Amino acid sequence: RRYVAGGQCKSAARLEGKVVIVTGANTGIGKETARELARRGKVIAACRDVAKAEAAASEIRAETGNQQVIVKKLDLADTKSIREFAEKFLAEEKELHILINNAGVMLCPYSKTVDGFEMHLGVNHLGHFLLTFLLLERLKQSAPARIVNVSSLAHHGGRIRFHDLHGEKSYNRGLAYCHSKLANVLFTRELAKRLQGNLMRAYLSWTFFFFCAIGTKVTANALHPGSVHSELVRHSFVVTWLWKIFSFFLKTPQEGAQTSVYCAVAEELDSVTGQYFSDCQPAYVSPRGRDDETAKKLWSMSCELLGIQWD
């Protein structure tokens, strides 16, 4: 059981006065991530199912004694909902120190988001891409800040099919999930490079602006939570059945949340960015996950699909 549980976050870092957003915090890994971070500071649970999220938040408040666990509506399958969430958040909160892009879908039958994106790509990648874009300036202003993207070991089986991003020519629900998790890794890699690039450009301009850039440093890292017994596989009867049979060999949601918490709070990661973690330690990234040209192309295409300019 201890072997299956994997790495544990040992940091006792507190988050008093800091604000954390966890997407998909109403169940599974997201709920346990929110629970752990609520023991340290203020948590905003950004969820599609508000009723379920309120029940989870009530449980977390009662257990931790922290009344600053707040539920906000966020449907990552609808860019209008994402924009409304960001607009309300920016109007109500003056700071944002940690953004955990945790929510996701897995093994969905073929379907599309409100905006016409294939569901895995739309929710797991494009939804969080847009959310991060809308909140990035607040993260920079709240210095130092962290972006944590929950990816998966499944990214090893993914590839970015630019000729058929939305699976209209061919579709396999398992591969669609893998493709979206690879997109998470590539997004993290390119985002980290761009954030570092902004800092270097500031240094080359004036020393004064260099110090300002240091003060608004934002890191971005991705992670694999492990194989977790959660509701994520609910769209596949076969996998749900197998999960129940082999549950002893799977992590609990609490164990699966450890690397997310580690990436969010560990002091030794203060200046670490663009990396991929598993079991609270650096992990191997597939060659496709290290392809800078693909990362740049995916970034450009994501901006085009979302109708945004993010240079």
PDB file of C-alpha atoms in Angstrom, residues 111-300:
ATOM      1  CA  SER A 111     -18.720  14.978 -28.487  1.00  0.00           C
ATOM      2  CA  LYS A 112     -17.918  18.661 -28.778  1.00  0.00           C
ATOM      3  CA  THR A 113     -17.854  21.621 -26.427  1.00  0.00           C
ATOM      4  CA  VAL A 114     -20.237  24.568 -26.738  1.00  0.00           C
ATOM      5  CA  ASP A 115     -17.668  26.225 -29.015  1.00  0.00           C
ATOM      6  CA  GLY A 116     -17.239  23.207 -31.286  1.00  0.00           C
ATOM      7  CA  PHE A 117     -13.972  21.809 -29.894  1.00  0.00           C
ATOM      8  CA  GLU A 118     -13.489  18.059 -29.423  1.00  0.00           C
ATOM      9  CA  MET A 119     -14.342  17.487 -25.760  1.00  0.00           C
ATOM     10  CA  HIS A 120     -10.962  16.220 -24.476  1.00  0.00           C
ATOM     11  CA  LEU A 121      -9.007  18.929 -26.277  1.00  0.00           C
ATOM     12  CA  GLY A 122     -11.575  21.596 -25.404  1.00  0.00           C
ATOM     13  CA  VAL A 123     -11.810  20.896 -21.665  1.00  0.00           C
ATOM     14  CA  ASN A 124      -8.382  19.517 -20.812  1.00  0.00           C
ATOM     15  CA  HIS A 125      -6.324  21.928 -22.909  1.00  0.00           C
ATOM     16  CA  LEU A 126      -8.159  24.843 -24.519  1.00  0.00           C
ATOM     17  CA  GLY A 127     -10.337  25.610 -21.493  1.00  0.00           C
ATOM     18  CA  HIS A 128      -7.349  25.867 -19.175  1.00  0.00           C
ATOM     19  CA  PHE A 129      -5.319  27.684 -21.846  1.00  0.00           C
ATOM     20  CA  LEU A 130      -7.979  30.418 -21.983  1.00  0.00           C
ATOM     21  CA  LEU A 131      -8.402  30.525 -18.202  1.00  0.00           C
ATOM     22  CA  THR A 132      -4.653  30.962 -17.701  1.00  0.00           C
ATOM     23  CA  PHE A 133      -4.545  33.688 -20.339  1.00  0.00           C
ATOM     24  CA  LEU A 134      -7.336  35.630 -18.635  1.00  0.00           C
ATOM     25  CA  LEU A 135      -5.775  35.373 -15.165  1.00  0.00           C
ATOM     26  CA  LEU A 136      -2.085  35.730 -16.012  1.00  0.00           C
ATOM     27  CA  GLU A 137      -1.774  39.456 -15.340  1.00  0.00           C
ATOM     28  CA  ARG A 138      -3.252  38.993 -11.869  1.00  0.00           C
ATOM     29  CA  LEU A 139      -0.768  36.168 -11.235  1.00  0.00           C
ATOM     30  CA  LYS A 140       2.083  38.446 -12.311  1.00  0.00           C
ATOM     31  CA  GLN A 141       0.842  41.236 -10.046  1.00  0.00           C
ATOM     32  CA  SER A 142       0.688  38.838  -7.079  1.00  0.00           C
ATOM     33  CA  ALA A 143       4.326  37.808  -7.216  1.00  0.00           C
ATOM     34  CA  PRO A 144       5.653  35.233  -6.765  1.00  0.00           C
ATOM     35  CA  ALA A 145       3.014  32.940  -8.247  1.00  0.00           C
ATOM     36  CA  ARG A 146       2.662  29.436  -9.647  1.00  0.00           C
ATOM     37  CA  ILE A 147       0.674  27.714 -12.386  1.00  0.00           C
ATOM     38  CA  VAL A 148       0.239  23.961 -11.942  1.00  0.00           C
ATOM     39  CA  ASN A 149      -1.102  21.900 -14.852  1.00  0.00           C
ATOM     40  CA  VAL A 150      -2.333  18.379 -14.102  1.00  0.00           C
ATOM     41  CA  SER A 151      -1.270  16.233 -17.056  1.00  0.00           C
ATOM     42  CA  SER A 152      -0.718  12.467 -17.089  1.00  0.00           C
ATOM     43  CA  LEU A 153       1.675   9.653 -17.913  1.00  0.00           C
ATOM     44  CA  ALA A 154      -0.762   9.134 -20.799  1.00  0.00           C
ATOM     45  CA  HIS A 155       0.954  12.005 -22.611  1.00  0.00           C
ATOM     46  CA  HIS A 156       3.491   9.394 -23.760  1.00  0.00           C
ATOM     47  CA  GLY A 157       0.791   7.944 -26.012  1.00  0.00           C
ATOM     48  CA  GLY A 158      -0.316  11.281 -27.427  1.00  0.00           C
ATOM     49  CA  ARG A 159       0.507  13.296 -30.484  1.00  0.00           C
ATOM     50  CA  ILE A 160      -0.786  16.635 -31.705  1.00  0.00           C
ATOM     51  CA  ARG A 161      -2.709  15.897 -34.891  1.00  0.00           C
ATOM     52  CA  PHE A 162      -2.839  19.371 -36.382  1.00  0.00           C
ATOM     53  CA  HIS A 163      -4.611  18.054 -39.490  1.00  0.00           C
ATOM     54  CA  ASP A 164      -7.454  16.674 -37.326  1.00  0.00           C
ATOM     55  CA  LEU A 165      -7.377  18.418 -33.938  1.00  0.00           C
ATOM     56  CA  HIS A 166     -11.068  17.829 -33.315  1.00  0.00           C
ATOM     57  CA  GLY A 167     -11.117  14.157 -34.302  1.00  0.00           C
ATOM     58  CA  GLU A 168     -13.559  14.668 -37.153  1.00  0.00           C
ATOM     59  CA  LYS A 169     -11.652  12.370 -39.522  1.00  0.00           C
ATOM     60  CA  SER A 170     -10.915   9.631 -36.987  1.00  0.00           C
ATOM     61  CA  TYR A 171     -11.591   9.324 -33.279  1.00  0.00           C
ATOM     62  CA  ASN A 172     -10.473   7.040 -30.484  1.00  0.00           C
ATOM     63  CA  ARG A 173     -11.536   8.084 -26.983  1.00  0.00           C
ATOM     64  CA  GLY A 174      -8.395   6.696 -25.327  1.00  0.00           C
ATOM     65  CA  LEU A 175      -6.046   8.390 -27.772  1.00  0.00           C
ATOM     66  CA  ALA A 176      -8.036  11.632 -27.580  1.00  0.00           C
ATOM     67  CA  TYR A 177      -7.298  11.716 -23.854  1.00  0.00           C
ATOM     68  CA  CYS A 178      -3.602  11.047 -24.494  1.00  0.00           C
ATOM     69  CA  HIS A 179      -3.457  13.843 -27.077  1.00  0.00           C
ATOM     70  CA  SER A 180      -4.987  16.325 -24.613  1.00  0.00           C
ATOM     71  CA  LYS A 181      -2.533  15.351 -21.869  1.00  0.00           C
ATOM     72  CA  LEU A 182       0.374  15.868 -24.272  1.00  0.00           C
ATOM     73  CA  ALA A 183      -1.104  19.297 -25.017  1.00  0.00           C
ATOM     74  CA  ASN A 184      -0.925  20.051 -21.253  1.00  0.00           C
ATOM     75  CA  VAL A 185       2.802  19.247 -21.218  1.00  0.00           C
ATOM     76  CA  LEU A 186       3.530  21.296 -24.345  1.00  0.00           C
ATOM     77  CA  PHE A 187       1.483  24.238 -23.059  1.00  0.00           C
ATOM     78  CA  THR A 188       3.420  24.191 -19.783  1.00  0.00           C
ATOM     79  CA  ARG A 189       6.739  24.068 -21.611  1.00  0.00           C
ATOM     80  CA  GLU A 190       5.943  26.976 -23.936  1.00  0.00           C
ATOM     81  CA  LEU A 191       4.312  29.059 -21.199  1.00  0.00           C
ATOM     82  CA  ALA A 192       7.354  28.686 -18.942  1.00  0.00           C
ATOM     83  CA  LYS A 193       9.677  29.739 -21.784  1.00  0.00           C
ATOM     84  CA  ARG A 194       7.572  32.799 -22.550  1.00  0.00           C
ATOM     85  CA  LEU A 195       7.424  33.844 -18.904  1.00  0.00           C
ATOM     86  CA  GLN A 196      11.200  33.508 -18.631  1.00  0.00           C
ATOM     87  CA  GLY A 197      11.581  35.382 -21.930  1.00  0.00           C
ATOM     88  CA  ASN A 198       9.580  38.320 -20.576  1.00  0.00           C
ATOM     89  CA  LEU A 199      11.890  38.450 -17.587  1.00  0.00           C
ATOM     90  CA  MET A 200      15.019  38.441 -19.760  1.00  0.00           C
ATOM     91  CA  ARG A 201      13.674  41.158 -22.083  1.00  0.00           C
ATOM     92  CA  ALA A 202      13.044  43.312 -19.042  1.00  0.00           C
ATOM     93  CA  TYR A 203      16.663  42.799 -17.961  1.00  0.00           C
ATOM     94  CA  LEU A 204      17.977  43.794 -21.365  1.00  0.00           C
ATOM     95  CA  SER A 205      15.895  46.996 -21.340  1.00  0.00           C
ATOM     96  CA  TRP A 206      16.681  48.601 -17.993  1.00  0.00           C
ATOM     97  CA  THR A 207      17.932  47.317 -14.678  1.00  0.00           C
ATOM     98  CA  PHE A 208      14.936  48.965 -13.006  1.00  0.00           C
ATOM     99  CA  PHE A 209      12.497  46.943 -15.094  1.00  0.00           C
ATOM    100  CA  PHE A 210      14.513  43.830 -14.388  1.00  0.00           C
ATOM    101  CA  PHE A 211      13.809  44.172 -10.686  1.00  0.00           C
ATOM    102  CA  CYS A 212      10.130  44.776 -11.424  1.00  0.00           C
ATOM    103  CA  ALA A 213      10.051  41.589 -13.510  1.00  0.00           C
ATOM    104  CA  ILE A 214      11.690  39.615 -10.710  1.00  0.00           C
ATOM    105  CA  GLY A 215       8.900  40.798  -8.431  1.00  0.00           C
ATOM    106  CA  THR A 216       6.226  39.415 -10.763  1.00  0.00           C
ATOM    107  CA  LYS A 217       7.850  36.072 -11.547  1.00  0.00           C
ATOM    108  CA  VAL A 218       5.421  33.281 -12.381  1.00  0.00           C
ATOM    109  CA  THR A 219       6.422  29.630 -12.728  1.00  0.00           C
ATOM    110  CA  ALA A 220       4.570  26.918 -14.644  1.00  0.00           C
ATOM    111  CA  ASN A 221       4.967  23.180 -14.077  1.00  0.00           C
ATOM    112  CA  ALA A 222       3.059  20.052 -15.106  1.00  0.00           C
ATOM    113  CA  LEU A 223       2.566  16.749 -13.325  1.00  0.00           C
ATOM    114  CA  HIS A 224       1.343  13.166 -13.449  1.00  0.00           C
ATOM    115  CA  PRO A 225      -0.813  12.415 -10.368  1.00  0.00           C
ATOM    116  CA  GLY A 226      -0.524   8.649 -10.728  1.00  0.00           C
ATOM    117  CA  SER A 227      -3.203   6.056 -11.458  1.00  0.00           C
ATOM    118  CA  VAL A 228      -5.997   7.160  -9.148  1.00  0.00           C
ATOM    119  CA  HIS A 229      -9.256   5.497  -8.175  1.00  0.00           C
ATOM    120  CA  SER A 230     -11.638   8.346  -9.021  1.00  0.00           C
ATOM    121  CA  GLU A 231     -14.694   9.299 -11.066  1.00  0.00           C
ATOM    122  CA  LEU A 232     -12.549  10.336 -14.037  1.00  0.00           C
ATOM    123  CA  VAL A 233     -13.122   6.983 -15.792  1.00  0.00           C
ATOM    124  CA  ARG A 234     -16.926   7.141 -15.442  1.00  0.00           C
ATOM    125  CA  HIS A 235     -17.426   7.370 -19.224  1.00  0.00           C
ATOM    126  CA  SER A 236     -16.056   3.842 -19.742  1.00  0.00           C
ATOM    127  CA  PHE A 237     -17.920   0.902 -18.213  1.00  0.00           C
ATOM    128  CA  VAL A 238     -14.986  -1.460 -18.861  1.00  0.00           C
ATOM    129  CA  VAL A 239     -12.363   0.781 -17.246  1.00  0.00           C
ATOM    130  CA  THR A 240     -14.692   1.536 -14.313  1.00  0.00           C
ATOM    131  CA  TRP A 241     -15.102  -2.201 -13.763  1.00  0.00           C
ATOM    132  CA  LEU A 242     -11.337  -2.796 -13.970  1.00  0.00           C
ATOM    133  CA  TRP A 243     -10.706   0.117 -11.591  1.00  0.00           C
ATOM    134  CA  LYS A 244     -12.949  -1.526  -8.999  1.00  0.00           C
ATOM    135  CA  ILE A 245     -11.267  -4.929  -9.363  1.00  0.00           C
ATOM    136  CA  PHE A 246      -7.734  -3.543  -9.118  1.00  0.00           C
ATOM    137  CA  SER A 247      -8.476  -0.678  -6.740  1.00  0.00           C
ATOM    138  CA  PHE A 248      -5.876  -1.964  -4.275  1.00  0.00           C
ATOM    139  CA  PHE A 249      -3.197  -1.149  -6.866  1.00  0.00           C
ATOM    140  CA  LEU A 250      -4.474   2.383  -7.471  1.00  0.00           C
ATOM    141  CA  LYS A 251      -3.822   5.553  -5.520  1.00  0.00           C
ATOM    142  CA  THR A 252      -6.576   7.081  -3.450  1.00  0.00           C
ATOM    143  CA  PRO A 253      -7.574  10.627  -4.483  1.00  0.00           C
ATOM    144  CA  GLN A 254      -5.734  11.925  -1.412  1.00  0.00           C
ATOM    145  CA  GLU A 255      -2.557  10.150  -2.524  1.00  0.00           C
ATOM    146  CA  GLY A 256      -3.074  11.320  -6.095  1.00  0.00           C
ATOM    147  CA  ALA A 257      -3.289  14.938  -4.955  1.00  0.00           C
ATOM    148  CA  GLN A 258       0.161  14.924  -3.361  1.00  0.00           C
ATOM    149  CA  THR A 259       2.145  15.994  -6.425  1.00  0.00           C
ATOM    150  CA  SER A 260      -0.320  18.805  -7.185  1.00  0.00           C
ATOM    151  CA  VAL A 261       0.113  20.104  -3.645  1.00  0.00           C
ATOM    152  CA  TYR A 262       3.886  19.661  -3.891  1.00  0.00           C
ATOM    153  CA  CYS A 263       4.074  21.725  -7.096  1.00  0.00           C
ATOM    154  CA  ALA A 264       1.877  24.381  -5.489  1.00  0.00           C
ATOM    155  CA  VAL A 265       3.708  24.893  -2.191  1.00  0.00           C
ATOM    156  CA  ALA A 266       7.139  23.224  -2.016  1.00  0.00           C
ATOM    157  CA  GLU A 267       9.774  25.814  -1.161  1.00  0.00           C
ATOM    158  CA  GLU A 268      12.431  24.110  -3.286  1.00  0.00           C
ATOM    159  CA  LEU A 269      10.344  24.806  -6.403  1.00  0.00           C
ATOM    160  CA  ASP A 270      10.302  28.583  -5.933  1.00  0.00           C
ATOM    161  CA  SER A 271      12.374  29.152  -9.082  1.00  0.00           C
ATOM    162  CA  VAL A 272      11.702  25.866 -10.909  1.00  0.00           C
ATOM    163  CA  THR A 273       9.647  26.218 -14.079  1.00  0.00           C
ATOM    164  CA  GLY A 274       8.796  24.309 -17.247  1.00  0.00           C
ATOM    165  CA  GLN A 275       9.252  20.920 -15.549  1.00  0.00           C
ATOM    166  CA  TYR A 276       7.172  17.747 -15.247  1.00  0.00           C
ATOM    167  CA  PHE A 277       6.743  15.895 -11.957  1.00  0.00           C
ATOM    168  CA  SER A 278       5.439  12.575 -10.677  1.00  0.00           C
ATOM    169  CA  ASP A 279       5.427  11.314  -7.080  1.00  0.00           C
ATOM    170  CA  CYS A 280       6.763  14.693  -5.930  1.00  0.00           C
ATOM    171  CA  GLN A 281       9.928  14.464  -8.003  1.00  0.00           C
ATOM    172  CA  PRO A 282      11.032  15.261 -11.573  1.00  0.00           C
ATOM    173  CA  ALA A 283       9.843  12.700 -14.127  1.00  0.00           C
ATOM    174  CA  TYR A 284      10.661  11.704 -17.697  1.00  0.00           C
ATOM    175  CA  VAL A 285       8.897  13.599 -20.485  1.00  0.00           C
ATOM    176  CA  SER A 286       8.254  11.903 -23.823  1.00  0.00           C
ATOM    177  CA  PRO A 287      10.196  13.151 -26.873  1.00  0.00           C
ATOM    178  CA  ARG A 288       6.954  14.620 -28.265  1.00  0.00           C
ATOM    179  CA  GLY A 289       6.519  16.485 -24.984  1.00  0.00           C
ATOM    180  CA  ARG A 290       9.929  18.101 -25.507  1.00  0.00           C
ATOM    181  CA  ASP A 291       9.310  19.244 -29.092  1.00  0.00           C
ATOM    182  CA  ASP A 292       9.599  23.031 -29.020  1.00  0.00           C
ATOM    183  CA  GLU A 293       8.351  23.504 -32.571  1.00  0.00           C
ATOM    184  CA  THR A 294       5.191  21.532 -31.855  1.00  0.00           C
ATOM    185  CA  ALA A 295       4.711  23.514 -28.638  1.00  0.00           C
ATOM    186  CA  LYS A 296       4.940  26.818 -30.529  1.00  0.00           C
ATOM    187  CA  LYS A 297       2.576  25.637 -33.251  1.00  0.00           C
ATOM    188  CA  LEU A 298       0.060  24.351 -30.691  1.00  0.00           C
ATOM    189  CA  TRP A 299       0.245  27.714 -28.889  1.00  0.00           C
ATOM    190  CA  SER A 300      -0.489  29.630 -32.096  1.00  0.00           C
TER     191      SER A 300
END
